[in-house]
C-alpha cells in the first residue's frame, strides 16, 4: 500500500522553531493534514493543505508542500512547552486517510 | 457537544473472548471509521462506513466486524480476541464525503489488552 513516513522524534528548546517533515507516496492525495495528539487523547486537526497549494500559514504554523517531491513539512514558530505532543502527517484519498507513525516533539525549557 | 464518544476507555480480555467497542457521534456525520494505533506504526484503518447500512473494509479488517444500523453508532466487534489485537482503538467521523472532503473528528480512544 501507499506509505506516509516521518521521523519519530524531535527535540527543541522553548522559543526555537520546530520543523517536522513528512513524505508520502500517493500522488492522487487531495488533502494533506497535520494532526496533534496529546497524552491520553485522540487526534485533533491542527491544519491542512489542499494538494494544489504550496504553502499555508496559520498563526505560528506554516505548512509547506512540495508536490513534485511528495514532501510535506510543518513549521512551528516560537515553540512552547505546550506544543509537546505527537504530530501526525496524513493524506486522504476518497474514503481512506493514511497516517504516518507520528513525530514525538519534546520542547525543553 | 459530546462529539465522538467511545466506550470503554480501557479493557482487558483473555485470548478467545469476544467484545464490542462502542462508538457514538452526535454531529450527524455520515462517515465513520475505526483505526488502531500501534507504536511506531501510526494509525491503520480497520473498517469504515459512508452511511447507515453501508460498511467496508480498511487496511487491517481481519478479526473485526462492524455494523452501521444508525447514523450515530458504529460498534466494532472483536470475534475471538488475540494478543495481536492489543492496541489503542480510535473511532473517527466526518461530514458526508469522508476524509477526502475535510477533517476527521476522533474519540479519545479505547485501550485494549489481550492476555
JSON list of C-alpha atoms in Angstrom, two decimals:
[
{"chain": "A", "resi": 1, "resn": "UNK", "atom": "CA", "xyz": [0.00, 0.00, 0.00]},
{"chain": "A", "resi": 2, "resn": "UNK", "atom": "CA", "xyz": [0.92, 3.64, -0.04]},
{"chain": "A", "resi": 3, "resn": "UNK", "atom": "CA", "xyz": [3.15, 4.91, 2.77]},
{"chain": "A", "resi": 4, "resn": "UNK", "atom": "CA", "xyz": [3.40, 8.07, 4.79]},
{"chain": "A", "resi": 5, "resn": "UNK", "atom": "CA", "xyz": [6.75, 8.43, 6.52]},
{"chain": "A", "resi": 6, "resn": "UNK", "atom": "CA", "xyz": [8.00, 10.78, 9.17]},
{"chain": "A", "resi": 7, "resn": "UNK", "atom": "CA", "xyz": [10.80, 10.76, 11.69]},
{"chain": "A", "resi": 8, "resn": "UNK", "atom": "CA", "xyz": [9.81, 9.52, 15.14]},
{"chain": "A", "resi": 9, "resn": "UNK", "atom": "CA", "xyz": [11.42, 12.10, 17.44]},
{"chain": "A", "resi": 10, "resn": "UNK", "atom": "CA", "xyz": [12.26, 15.80, 17.52]},
{"chain": "A", "resi": 11, "resn": "UNK", "atom": "CA", "xyz": [13.60, 17.79, 20.45]},
{"chain": "A", "resi": 12, "resn": "UNK", "atom": "CA", "xyz": [13.83, 21.59, 20.50]},
{"chain": "A", "resi": 13, "resn": "UNK", "atom": "CA", "xyz": [14.34, 24.36, 23.05]},
{"chain": "A", "resi": 14, "resn": "UNK", "atom": "CA", "xyz": [11.49, 26.63, 24.04]},
{"chain": "A", "resi": 15, "resn": "UNK", "atom": "CA", "xyz": [11.37, 29.65, 21.76]},
{"chain": "A", "resi": 16, "resn": "UNK", "atom": "CA", "xyz": [13.09, 27.92, 18.85]},
{"chain": "A", "resi": 17, "resn": "UNK", "atom": "CA", "xyz": [11.32, 26.88, 15.64]},
{"chain": "A", "resi": 18, "resn": "UNK", "atom": "CA", "xyz": [10.36, 23.25, 15.11]},
{"chain": "A", "resi": 19, "resn": "UNK", "atom": "CA", "xyz": [10.23, 21.66, 11.69]},
{"chain": "A", "resi": 20, "resn": "UNK", "atom": "CA", "xyz": [8.55, 18.29, 11.28]},
{"chain": "A", "resi": 21, "resn": "UNK", "atom": "CA", "xyz": [8.95, 16.59, 7.92]},
{"chain": "A", "resi": 22, "resn": "UNK", "atom": "CA", "xyz": [6.82, 14.03, 6.13]},
{"chain": "A", "resi": 23, "resn": "UNK", "atom": "CA", "xyz": [6.97, 12.19, 2.83]},
{"chain": "A", "resi": 24, "resn": "UNK", "atom": "CA", "xyz": [4.12, 10.42, 1.11]},
{"chain": "A", "resi": 25, "resn": "UNK", "atom": "CA", "xyz": [3.83, 8.24, -1.96]},
{"chain": "A", "resi": 26, "resn": "UNK", "atom": "CA", "xyz": [0.25, 8.57, -3.23]},
{"chain": "A", "resi": 27, "resn": "UNK", "atom": "CA", "xyz": [0.25, 11.22, -5.95]},
{"chain": "A", "resi": 28, "resn": "UNK", "atom": "CA", "xyz": [-3.56, 11.27, -6.02]},
{"chain": "A", "resi": 29, "resn": "UNK", "atom": "CA", "xyz": [-3.79, 12.70, -2.50]},
{"chain": "A", "resi": 30, "resn": "UNK", "atom": "CA", "xyz": [-6.31, 15.51, -2.35]},
{"chain": "A", "resi": 31, "resn": "UNK", "atom": "CA", "xyz": [-5.69, 16.88, 1.13]},
{"chain": "A", "resi": 32, "resn": "UNK", "atom": "CA", "xyz": [-2.66, 16.61, 3.39]},
{"chain": "A", "resi": 33, "resn": "UNK", "atom": "CA", "xyz": [-3.08, 17.08, 7.10]},
{"chain": "A", "resi": 34, "resn": "UNK", "atom": "CA", "xyz": [-1.25, 17.63, 10.33]},
{"chain": "A", "resi": 35, "resn": "UNK", "atom": "CA", "xyz": [-2.91, 16.21, 13.43]},
{"chain": "A", "resi": 36, "resn": "UNK", "atom": "CA", "xyz": [-1.77, 16.67, 17.03]},
{"chain": "A", "resi": 37, "resn": "UNK", "atom": "CA", "xyz": [-2.15, 14.05, 19.75]},
{"chain": "A", "resi": 38, "resn": "UNK", "atom": "CA", "xyz": [-1.66, 14.95, 23.38]},
{"chain": "A", "resi": 39, "resn": "UNK", "atom": "CA", "xyz": [-1.13, 12.21, 26.00]},
{"chain": "A", "resi": 40, "resn": "UNK", "atom": "CA", "xyz": [-4.20, 10.06, 26.60]},
{"chain": "A", "resi": 41, "resn": "UNK", "atom": "CA", "xyz": [-6.25, 11.87, 23.98]},
{"chain": "A", "resi": 42, "resn": "UNK", "atom": "CA", "xyz": [-7.44, 11.37, 20.45]},
{"chain": "A", "resi": 43, "resn": "UNK", "atom": "CA", "xyz": [-6.05, 13.19, 17.46]},
{"chain": "A", "resi": 44, "resn": "UNK", "atom": "CA", "xyz": [-7.06, 16.76, 16.76]},
{"chain": "A", "resi": 45, "resn": "UNK", "atom": "CA", "xyz": [-6.72, 18.52, 13.44]},
{"chain": "A", "resi": 46, "resn": "UNK", "atom": "CA", "xyz": [-4.00, 21.15, 13.56]},
{"chain": "A", "resi": 47, "resn": "UNK", "atom": "CA", "xyz": [-4.00, 22.32, 9.97]},
{"chain": "A", "resi": 48, "resn": "UNK", "atom": "CA", "xyz": [-4.37, 21.01, 6.45]},
{"chain": "A", "resi": 49, "resn": "UNK", "atom": "CA", "xyz": [-3.37, 21.96, 2.93]},
{"chain": "A", "resi": 50, "resn": "UNK", "atom": "CA", "xyz": [-5.06, 21.25, -0.36]},
{"chain": "A", "resi": 51, "resn": "UNK", "atom": "CA", "xyz": [-2.86, 19.47, -2.83]},
{"chain": "A", "resi": 52, "resn": "UNK", "atom": "CA", "xyz": [-2.79, 22.35, -5.32]},
{"chain": "A", "resi": 53, "resn": "UNK", "atom": "CA", "xyz": [-1.28, 24.73, -2.75]},
{"chain": "A", "resi": 54, "resn": "UNK", "atom": "CA", "xyz": [2.41, 25.27, -1.95]},
{"chain": "A", "resi": 55, "resn": "UNK", "atom": "CA", "xyz": [2.15, 26.93, 1.41]},
{"chain": "A", "resi": 56, "resn": "UNK", "atom": "CA", "xyz": [-0.33, 27.70, 4.12]},
{"chain": "A", "resi": 57, "resn": "UNK", "atom": "CA", "xyz": [0.25, 29.89, 7.15]},
{"chain": "A", "resi": 58, "resn": "UNK", "atom": "CA", "xyz": [-1.91, 29.92, 10.26]},
{"chain": "A", "resi": 59, "resn": "UNK", "atom": "CA", "xyz": [-0.55, 31.98, 13.17]},
{"chain": "A", "resi": 60, "resn": "UNK", "atom": "CA", "xyz": [2.56, 30.12, 14.41]},
{"chain": "A", "resi": 61, "resn": "UNK", "atom": "CA", "xyz": [2.10, 27.26, 11.96]},
{"chain": "A", "resi": 62, "resn": "UNK", "atom": "CA", "xyz": [3.47, 27.14, 8.42]},
{"chain": "A", "resi": 63, "resn": "UNK", "atom": "CA", "xyz": [2.80, 24.19, 6.14]},
{"chain": "A", "resi": 64, "resn": "UNK", "atom": "CA", "xyz": [4.95, 23.71, 3.06]},
{"chain": "A", "resi": 65, "resn": "UNK", "atom": "CA", "xyz": [4.05, 21.25, 0.31]},
{"chain": "A", "resi": 66, "resn": "UNK", "atom": "CA", "xyz": [6.41, 20.13, -2.44]},
{"chain": "A", "resi": 67, "resn": "UNK", "atom": "CA", "xyz": [4.13, 18.06, -4.62]},
{"chain": "A", "resi": 68, "resn": "UNK", "atom": "CA", "xyz": [6.88, 17.09, -7.05]},
{"chain": "A", "resi": 69, "resn": "UNK", "atom": "CA", "xyz": [8.94, 15.51, -4.25]},
{"chain": "A", "resi": 70, "resn": "UNK", "atom": "CA", "xyz": [5.85, 14.45, -2.26]},
{"chain": "A", "resi": 71, "resn": "UNK", "atom": "CA", "xyz": [7.24, 16.23, 0.78]},
{"chain": "A", "resi": 72, "resn": "UNK", "atom": "CA", "xyz": [5.21, 18.00, 3.45]},
{"chain": "A", "resi": 73, "resn": "UNK", "atom": "CA", "xyz": [6.56, 19.97, 6.39]},
{"chain": "A", "resi": 74, "resn": "UNK", "atom": "CA", "xyz": [5.12, 21.66, 9.45]},
{"chain": "A", "resi": 75, "resn": "UNK", "atom": "CA", "xyz": [6.98, 24.57, 10.98]},
{"chain": "A", "resi": 76, "resn": "UNK", "atom": "CA", "xyz": [6.01, 25.76, 14.46]},
{"chain": "A", "resi": 77, "resn": "UNK", "atom": "CA", "xyz": [7.43, 29.18, 15.25]},
{"chain": "A", "resi": 78, "resn": "UNK", "atom": "CA", "xyz": [8.34, 30.17, 18.83]},
{"chain": "A", "resi": 79, "resn": "UNK", "atom": "CA", "xyz": [7.75, 26.62, 20.08]},
{"chain": "A", "resi": 80, "resn": "UNK", "atom": "CA", "xyz": [6.25, 26.45, 23.58]},
{"chain": "A", "resi": 81, "resn": "UNK", "atom": "CA", "xyz": [6.23, 23.64, 26.16]},
{"chain": "A", "resi": 82, "resn": "UNK", "atom": "CA", "xyz": [2.50, 23.25, 25.43]},
{"chain": "A", "resi": 83, "resn": "UNK", "atom": "CA", "xyz": [3.43, 22.21, 21.90]},
{"chain": "A", "resi": 84, "resn": "UNK", "atom": "CA", "xyz": [4.94, 18.98, 23.25]},
{"chain": "A", "resi": 85, "resn": "UNK", "atom": "CA", "xyz": [2.87, 16.21, 21.66]},
{"chain": "A", "resi": 86, "resn": "UNK", "atom": "CA", "xyz": [2.88, 13.67, 18.86]},
{"chain": "A", "resi": 87, "resn": "UNK", "atom": "CA", "xyz": [2.31, 15.15, 15.40]},
{"chain": "A", "resi": 88, "resn": "UNK", "atom": "CA", "xyz": [0.85, 13.01, 12.67]},
{"chain": "A", "resi": 89, "resn": "UNK", "atom": "CA", "xyz": [1.10, 13.68, 8.97]},
{"chain": "A", "resi": 90, "resn": "UNK", "atom": "CA", "xyz": [-1.82, 12.24, 6.97]},
{"chain": "A", "resi": 91, "resn": "UNK", "atom": "CA", "xyz": [-3.03, 12.11, 3.40]},
{"chain": "A", "resi": 92, "resn": "UNK", "atom": "CA", "xyz": [-6.57, 11.48, 2.23]},
{"chain": "A", "resi": 93, "resn": "UNK", "atom": "CA", "xyz": [-7.88, 9.94, -0.94]},
{"chain": "A", "resi": 94, "resn": "UNK", "atom": "CA", "xyz": [-11.56, 9.08, -1.34]},
{"chain": "A", "resi": 95, "resn": "UNK", "atom": "CA", "xyz": [-12.62, 7.11, 1.73]},
{"chain": "A", "resi": 96, "resn": "UNK", "atom": "CA", "xyz": [-9.26, 6.50, 3.29]},
{"chain": "A", "resi": 97, "resn": "UNK", "atom": "CA", "xyz": [-6.93, 8.62, 5.37]},
{"chain": "A", "resi": 98, "resn": "UNK", "atom": "CA", "xyz": [-3.42, 7.27, 5.79]},
{"chain": "A", "resi": 99, "resn": "UNK", "atom": "CA", "xyz": [-1.28, 8.36, 8.70]},
{"chain": "A", "resi": 100, "resn": "UNK", "atom": "CA", "xyz": [2.41, 8.43, 9.35]},
{"chain": "A", "resi": 101, "resn": "UNK", "atom": "CA", "xyz": [3.79, 6.87, 12.53]},
{"chain": "A", "resi": 102, "resn": "UNK", "atom": "CA", "xyz": [3.87, 10.24, 14.27]},
{"chain": "A", "resi": 103, "resn": "UNK", "atom": "CA", "xyz": [6.71, 12.53, 15.39]},
{"chain": "A", "resi": 104, "resn": "UNK", "atom": "CA", "xyz": [7.06, 13.00, 19.12]},
{"chain": "A", "resi": 105, "resn": "UNK", "atom": "CA", "xyz": [8.01, 16.63, 19.71]},
{"chain": "A", "resi": 106, "resn": "UNK", "atom": "CA", "xyz": [9.69, 17.38, 23.03]},
{"chain": "A", "resi": 107, "resn": "UNK", "atom": "CA", "xyz": [10.13, 21.03, 23.98]},
{"chain": "A", "resi": 108, "resn": "UNK", "atom": "CA", "xyz": [12.79, 21.71, 26.60]},
{"chain": "A", "resi": 109, "resn": "UNK", "atom": "CA", "xyz": [12.55, 24.82, 28.77]},
{"chain": "B", "resi": 1, "resn": "UNK", "atom": "CA", "xyz": [-21.37, 18.96, 22.16]},
{"chain": "B", "resi": 2, "resn": "UNK", "atom": "CA", "xyz": [-20.16, 15.47, 23.04]},
{"chain": "B", "resi": 3, "resn": "UNK", "atom": "CA", "xyz": [-18.53, 14.89, 19.63]},
{"chain": "B", "resi": 4, "resn": "UNK", "atom": "CA", "xyz": [-17.28, 11.31, 19.25]},
{"chain": "B", "resi": 5, "resn": "UNK", "atom": "CA", "xyz": [-17.73, 9.14, 22.33]},
{"chain": "B", "resi": 6, "resn": "UNK", "atom": "CA", "xyz": [-16.01, 5.79, 22.77]},
{"chain": "B", "resi": 7, "resn": "UNK", "atom": "CA", "xyz": [-16.58, 3.18, 25.45]},
{"chain": "B", "resi": 8, "resn": "UNK", "atom": "CA", "xyz": [-14.95, 1.54, 27.27]},
{"chain": "B", "resi": 9, "resn": "UNK", "atom": "CA", "xyz": [-11.74, 3.55, 27.70]},
{"chain": "B", "resi": 10, "resn": "UNK", "atom": "CA", "xyz": [-9.85, 0.50, 28.99]},
{"chain": "B", "resi": 11, "resn": "UNK", "atom": "CA", "xyz": [-10.48, -3.23, 28.62]},
{"chain": "B", "resi": 12, "resn": "UNK", "atom": "CA", "xyz": [-8.52, -6.39, 29.40]},
{"chain": "B", "resi": 13, "resn": "UNK", "atom": "CA", "xyz": [-9.54, -9.59, 27.64]},
{"chain": "B", "resi": 14, "resn": "UNK", "atom": "CA", "xyz": [-8.34, -13.17, 27.62]},
{"chain": "B", "resi": 15, "resn": "UNK", "atom": "CA", "xyz": [-7.42, -14.82, 24.33]},
{"chain": "B", "resi": 16, "resn": "UNK", "atom": "CA", "xyz": [-10.56, -16.13, 22.63]},
{"chain": "B", "resi": 17, "resn": "UNK", "atom": "CA", "xyz": [-13.02, -13.80, 24.35]},
{"chain": "B", "resi": 18, "resn": "UNK", "atom": "CA", "xyz": [-15.26, -11.52, 22.30]},
{"chain": "B", "resi": 19, "resn": "UNK", "atom": "CA", "xyz": [-16.24, -7.94, 22.96]},
{"chain": "B", "resi": 20, "resn": "UNK", "atom": "CA", "xyz": [-17.66, -4.83, 21.36]},
{"chain": "B", "resi": 21, "resn": "UNK", "atom": "CA", "xyz": [-16.13, -1.36, 21.38]},
{"chain": "B", "resi": 22, "resn": "UNK", "atom": "CA", "xyz": [-18.84, 1.25, 21.19]},
{"chain": "B", "resi": 23, "resn": "UNK", "atom": "CA", "xyz": [-18.65, 4.49, 19.22]},
{"chain": "B", "resi": 24, "resn": "UNK", "atom": "CA", "xyz": [-21.30, 7.19, 19.01]},
{"chain": "B", "resi": 25, "resn": "UNK", "atom": "CA", "xyz": [-21.27, 10.65, 17.45]},
{"chain": "B", "resi": 26, "resn": "UNK", "atom": "CA", "xyz": [-23.79, 13.43, 17.77]},
{"chain": "B", "resi": 27, "resn": "UNK", "atom": "CA", "xyz": [-22.68, 15.57, 14.82]},
{"chain": "B", "resi": 28, "resn": "UNK", "atom": "CA", "xyz": [-24.88, 13.87, 12.20]},
{"chain": "B", "resi": 29, "resn": "UNK", "atom": "CA", "xyz": [-21.78, 12.73, 10.35]},
{"chain": "B", "resi": 30, "resn": "UNK", "atom": "CA", "xyz": [-22.28, 10.29, 7.51]},
{"chain": "B", "resi": 31, "resn": "UNK", "atom": "CA", "xyz": [-18.73, 8.91, 7.54]},
{"chain": "B", "resi": 32, "resn": "UNK", "atom": "CA", "xyz": [-17.41, 6.88, 10.50]},
{"chain": "B", "resi": 33, "resn": "UNK", "atom": "CA", "xyz": [-14.31, 4.76, 10.82]},
{"chain": "B", "resi": 34, "resn": "UNK", "atom": "CA", "xyz": [-12.22, 2.68, 13.20]},
{"chain": "B", "resi": 35, "resn": "UNK", "atom": "CA", "xyz": [-8.43, 2.87, 13.44]},
{"chain": "B", "resi": 36, "resn": "UNK", "atom": "CA", "xyz": [-5.93, 1.05, 15.57]},
{"chain": "B", "resi": 37, "resn": "UNK", "atom": "CA", "xyz": [-2.78, 2.75, 16.82]},
{"chain": "B", "resi": 38, "resn": "UNK", "atom": "CA", "xyz": [0.34, 0.72, 17.45]},
{"chain": "B", "resi": 39, "resn": "UNK", "atom": "CA", "xyz": [3.77, 2.06, 18.48]},
{"chain": "B", "resi": 40, "resn": "UNK", "atom": "CA", "xyz": [5.87, 3.15, 15.52]},
{"chain": "B", "resi": 41, "resn": "UNK", "atom": "CA", "xyz": [3.12, 2.32, 13.03]},
{"chain": "B", "resi": 42, "resn": "UNK", "atom": "CA", "xyz": [0.77, 5.27, 13.09]},
{"chain": "B", "resi": 43, "resn": "UNK", "atom": "CA", "xyz": [-2.94, 4.67, 12.68]},
{"chain": "B", "resi": 44, "resn": "UNK", "atom": "CA", "xyz": [-4.25, 1.92, 10.45]},
{"chain": "B", "resi": 45, "resn": "UNK", "atom": "CA", "xyz": [-7.79, 1.80, 9.13]},
{"chain": "B", "resi": 46, "resn": "UNK", "atom": "CA", "xyz": [-9.81, -1.25, 10.20]},
{"chain": "B", "resi": 47, "resn": "UNK", "atom": "CA", "xyz": [-13.31, -0.61, 8.81]},
{"chain": "B", "resi": 48, "resn": "UNK", "atom": "CA", "xyz": [-15.28, 2.39, 7.70]},
{"chain": "B", "resi": 49, "resn": "UNK", "atom": "CA", "xyz": [-18.82, 3.37, 6.83]},
{"chain": "B", "resi": 50, "resn": "UNK", "atom": "CA", "xyz": [-20.10, 6.06, 4.49]},
{"chain": "B", "resi": 51, "resn": "UNK", "atom": "CA", "xyz": [-23.63, 5.95, 5.86]},
{"chain": "B", "resi": 52, "resn": "UNK", "atom": "CA", "xyz": [-26.19, 3.85, 7.70]},
{"chain": "B", "resi": 53, "resn": "UNK", "atom": "CA", "xyz": [-26.37, 0.33, 6.29]},
{"chain": "B", "resi": 54, "resn": "UNK", "atom": "CA", "xyz": [-23.04, 0.64, 4.43]},
{"chain": "B", "resi": 55, "resn": "UNK", "atom": "CA", "xyz": [-19.70, -0.66, 5.68]},
{"chain": "B", "resi": 56, "resn": "UNK", "atom": "CA", "xyz": [-16.41, -1.50, 4.01]},
{"chain": "B", "resi": 57, "resn": "UNK", "atom": "CA", "xyz": [-13.02, -2.90, 4.91]},
{"chain": "B", "resi": 58, "resn": "UNK", "atom": "CA", "xyz": [-9.93, -0.87, 5.52]},
{"chain": "B", "resi": 59, "resn": "UNK", "atom": "CA", "xyz": [-6.30, -1.87, 5.64]},
{"chain": "B", "resi": 60, "resn": "UNK", "atom": "CA", "xyz": [-6.45, -4.34, 8.57]},
{"chain": "B", "resi": 61, "resn": "UNK", "atom": "CA", "xyz": [-10.01, -5.78, 8.82]},
{"chain": "B", "resi": 62, "resn": "UNK", "atom": "CA", "xyz": [-9.26, -9.39, 9.82]},
{"chain": "B", "resi": 63, "resn": "UNK", "atom": "CA", "xyz": [-10.63, -10.37, 13.23]},
{"chain": "B", "resi": 64, "resn": "UNK", "atom": "CA", "xyz": [-13.06, -7.43, 13.40]},
{"chain": "B", "resi": 65, "resn": "UNK", "atom": "CA", "xyz": [-16.68, -6.92, 12.43]},
{"chain": "B", "resi": 66, "resn": "UNK", "atom": "CA", "xyz": [-18.70, -3.73, 12.17]},
{"chain": "B", "resi": 67, "resn": "UNK", "atom": "CA", "xyz": [-22.29, -2.73, 11.52]},
{"chain": "B", "resi": 68, "resn": "UNK", "atom": "CA", "xyz": [-23.99, 0.63, 10.97]},
{"chain": "B", "resi": 69, "resn": "UNK", "atom": "CA", "xyz": [-27.68, 0.42, 11.77]},
{"chain": "B", "resi": 70, "resn": "UNK", "atom": "CA", "xyz": [-27.97, 4.12, 12.65]},
{"chain": "B", "resi": 71, "resn": "UNK", "atom": "CA", "xyz": [-26.13, 7.29, 11.63]},
{"chain": "B", "resi": 72, "resn": "UNK", "atom": "CA", "xyz": [-24.98, 7.84, 15.21]},
{"chain": "B", "resi": 73, "resn": "UNK", "atom": "CA", "xyz": [-23.48, 4.46, 16.16]},
{"chain": "B", "resi": 74, "resn": "UNK", "atom": "CA", "xyz": [-20.64, 2.38, 14.71]},
{"chain": "B", "resi": 75, "resn": "UNK", "atom": "CA", "xyz": [-19.67, -0.52, 17.02]},
{"chain": "B", "resi": 76, "resn": "UNK", "atom": "CA", "xyz": [-16.52, -2.58, 16.45]},
{"chain": "B", "resi": 77, "resn": "UNK", "atom": "CA", "xyz": [-16.71, -6.26, 17.37]},
{"chain": "B", "resi": 78, "resn": "UNK", "atom": "CA", "xyz": [-13.75, -8.48, 18.17]},
{"chain": "B", "resi": 79, "resn": "UNK", "atom": "CA", "xyz": [-14.93, -12.00, 17.42]},
{"chain": "B", "resi": 80, "resn": "UNK", "atom": "CA", "xyz": [-12.19, -14.03, 19.17]},
{"chain": "B", "resi": 81, "resn": "UNK", "atom": "CA", "xyz": [-9.56, -11.78, 20.72]},
{"chain": "B", "resi": 82, "resn": "UNK", "atom": "CA", "xyz": [-5.88, -12.46, 20.07]},
{"chain": "B", "resi": 83, "resn": "UNK", "atom": "CA", "xyz": [-2.78, -10.89, 21.68]},
{"chain": "B", "resi": 84, "resn": "UNK", "atom": "CA", "xyz": [-2.02, -9.26, 18.30]},
{"chain": "B", "resi": 85, "resn": "UNK", "atom": "CA", "xyz": [-5.16, -7.16, 18.80]},
{"chain": "B", "resi": 86, "resn": "UNK", "atom": "CA", "xyz": [-3.65, -5.45, 21.83]},
{"chain": "B", "resi": 87, "resn": "UNK", "atom": "CA", "xyz": [-3.74, -1.83, 20.74]},
{"chain": "B", "resi": 88, "resn": "UNK", "atom": "CA", "xyz": [-5.36, 1.55, 21.17]},
{"chain": "B", "resi": 89, "resn": "UNK", "atom": "CA", "xyz": [-8.50, 1.86, 19.08]},
{"chain": "B", "resi": 90, "resn": "UNK", "atom": "CA", "xyz": [-9.84, 5.16, 17.78]},
{"chain": "B", "resi": 91, "resn": "UNK", "atom": "CA", "xyz": [-13.22, 5.88, 16.29]},
{"chain": "B", "resi": 92, "resn": "UNK", "atom": "CA", "xyz": [-13.44, 8.87, 13.94]},
{"chain": "B", "resi": 93, "resn": "UNK", "atom": "CA", "xyz": [-16.15, 10.58, 11.95]},
{"chain": "B", "resi": 94, "resn": "UNK", "atom": "CA", "xyz": [-16.50, 13.26, 9.33]},
{"chain": "B", "resi": 95, "resn": "UNK", "atom": "CA", "xyz": [-19.14, 15.02, 7.36]},
{"chain": "B", "resi": 96, "resn": "UNK", "atom": "CA", "xyz": [-20.51, 13.35, 4.26]},
{"chain": "B", "resi": 97, "resn": "UNK", "atom": "CA", "xyz": [-17.94, 12.53, 1.65]},
{"chain": "B", "resi": 98, "resn": "UNK", "atom": "CA", "xyz": [-15.44, 11.06, 4.04]},
{"chain": "B", "resi": 99, "resn": "UNK", "atom": "CA", "xyz": [-11.97, 12.29, 4.94]},
{"chain": "B", "resi": 100, "resn": "UNK", "atom": "CA", "xyz": [-11.33, 13.45, 1.39]},
{"chain": "B", "resi": 101, "resn": "UNK", "atom": "CA", "xyz": [-13.57, 16.43, 2.00]},
{"chain": "B", "resi": 102, "resn": "UNK", "atom": "CA", "xyz": [-12.23, 17.59, 5.33]},
{"chain": "B", "resi": 103, "resn": "UNK", "atom": "CA", "xyz": [-11.47, 16.94, 8.94]},
{"chain": "B", "resi": 104, "resn": "UNK", "atom": "CA", "xyz": [-11.75, 13.69, 10.85]},
{"chain": "B", "resi": 105, "resn": "UNK", "atom": "CA", "xyz": [-13.05, 14.05, 14.40]},
{"chain": "B", "resi": 106, "resn": "UNK", "atom": "CA", "xyz": [-11.60, 11.50, 16.80]},
{"chain": "B", "resi": 107, "resn": "UNK", "atom": "CA", "xyz": [-12.80, 9.92, 20.00]},
{"chain": "B", "resi": 108, "resn": "UNK", "atom": "CA", "xyz": [-10.47, 9.69, 22.99]},
{"chain": "B", "resi": 109, "resn": "UNK", "atom": "CA", "xyz": [-9.51, 6.11, 22.29]},
{"chain": "B", "resi": 110, "resn": "UNK", "atom": "CA", "xyz": [-10.07, 2.68, 23.83]},
{"chain": "B", "resi": 111, "resn": "UNK", "atom": "CA", "xyz": [-7.02, 0.85, 25.16]},
{"chain": "B", "resi": 112, "resn": "UNK", "atom": "CA", "xyz": [-7.41, -2.91, 24.76]},
{"chain": "B", "resi": 113, "resn": "UNK", "atom": "CA", "xyz": [-5.08, -5.52, 26.22]},
{"chain": "B", "resi": 114, "resn": "UNK", "atom": "CA", "xyz": [-5.44, -9.17, 25.23]},
{"chain": "B", "resi": 115, "resn": "UNK", "atom": "CA", "xyz": [-3.67, -11.63, 27.51]}
]
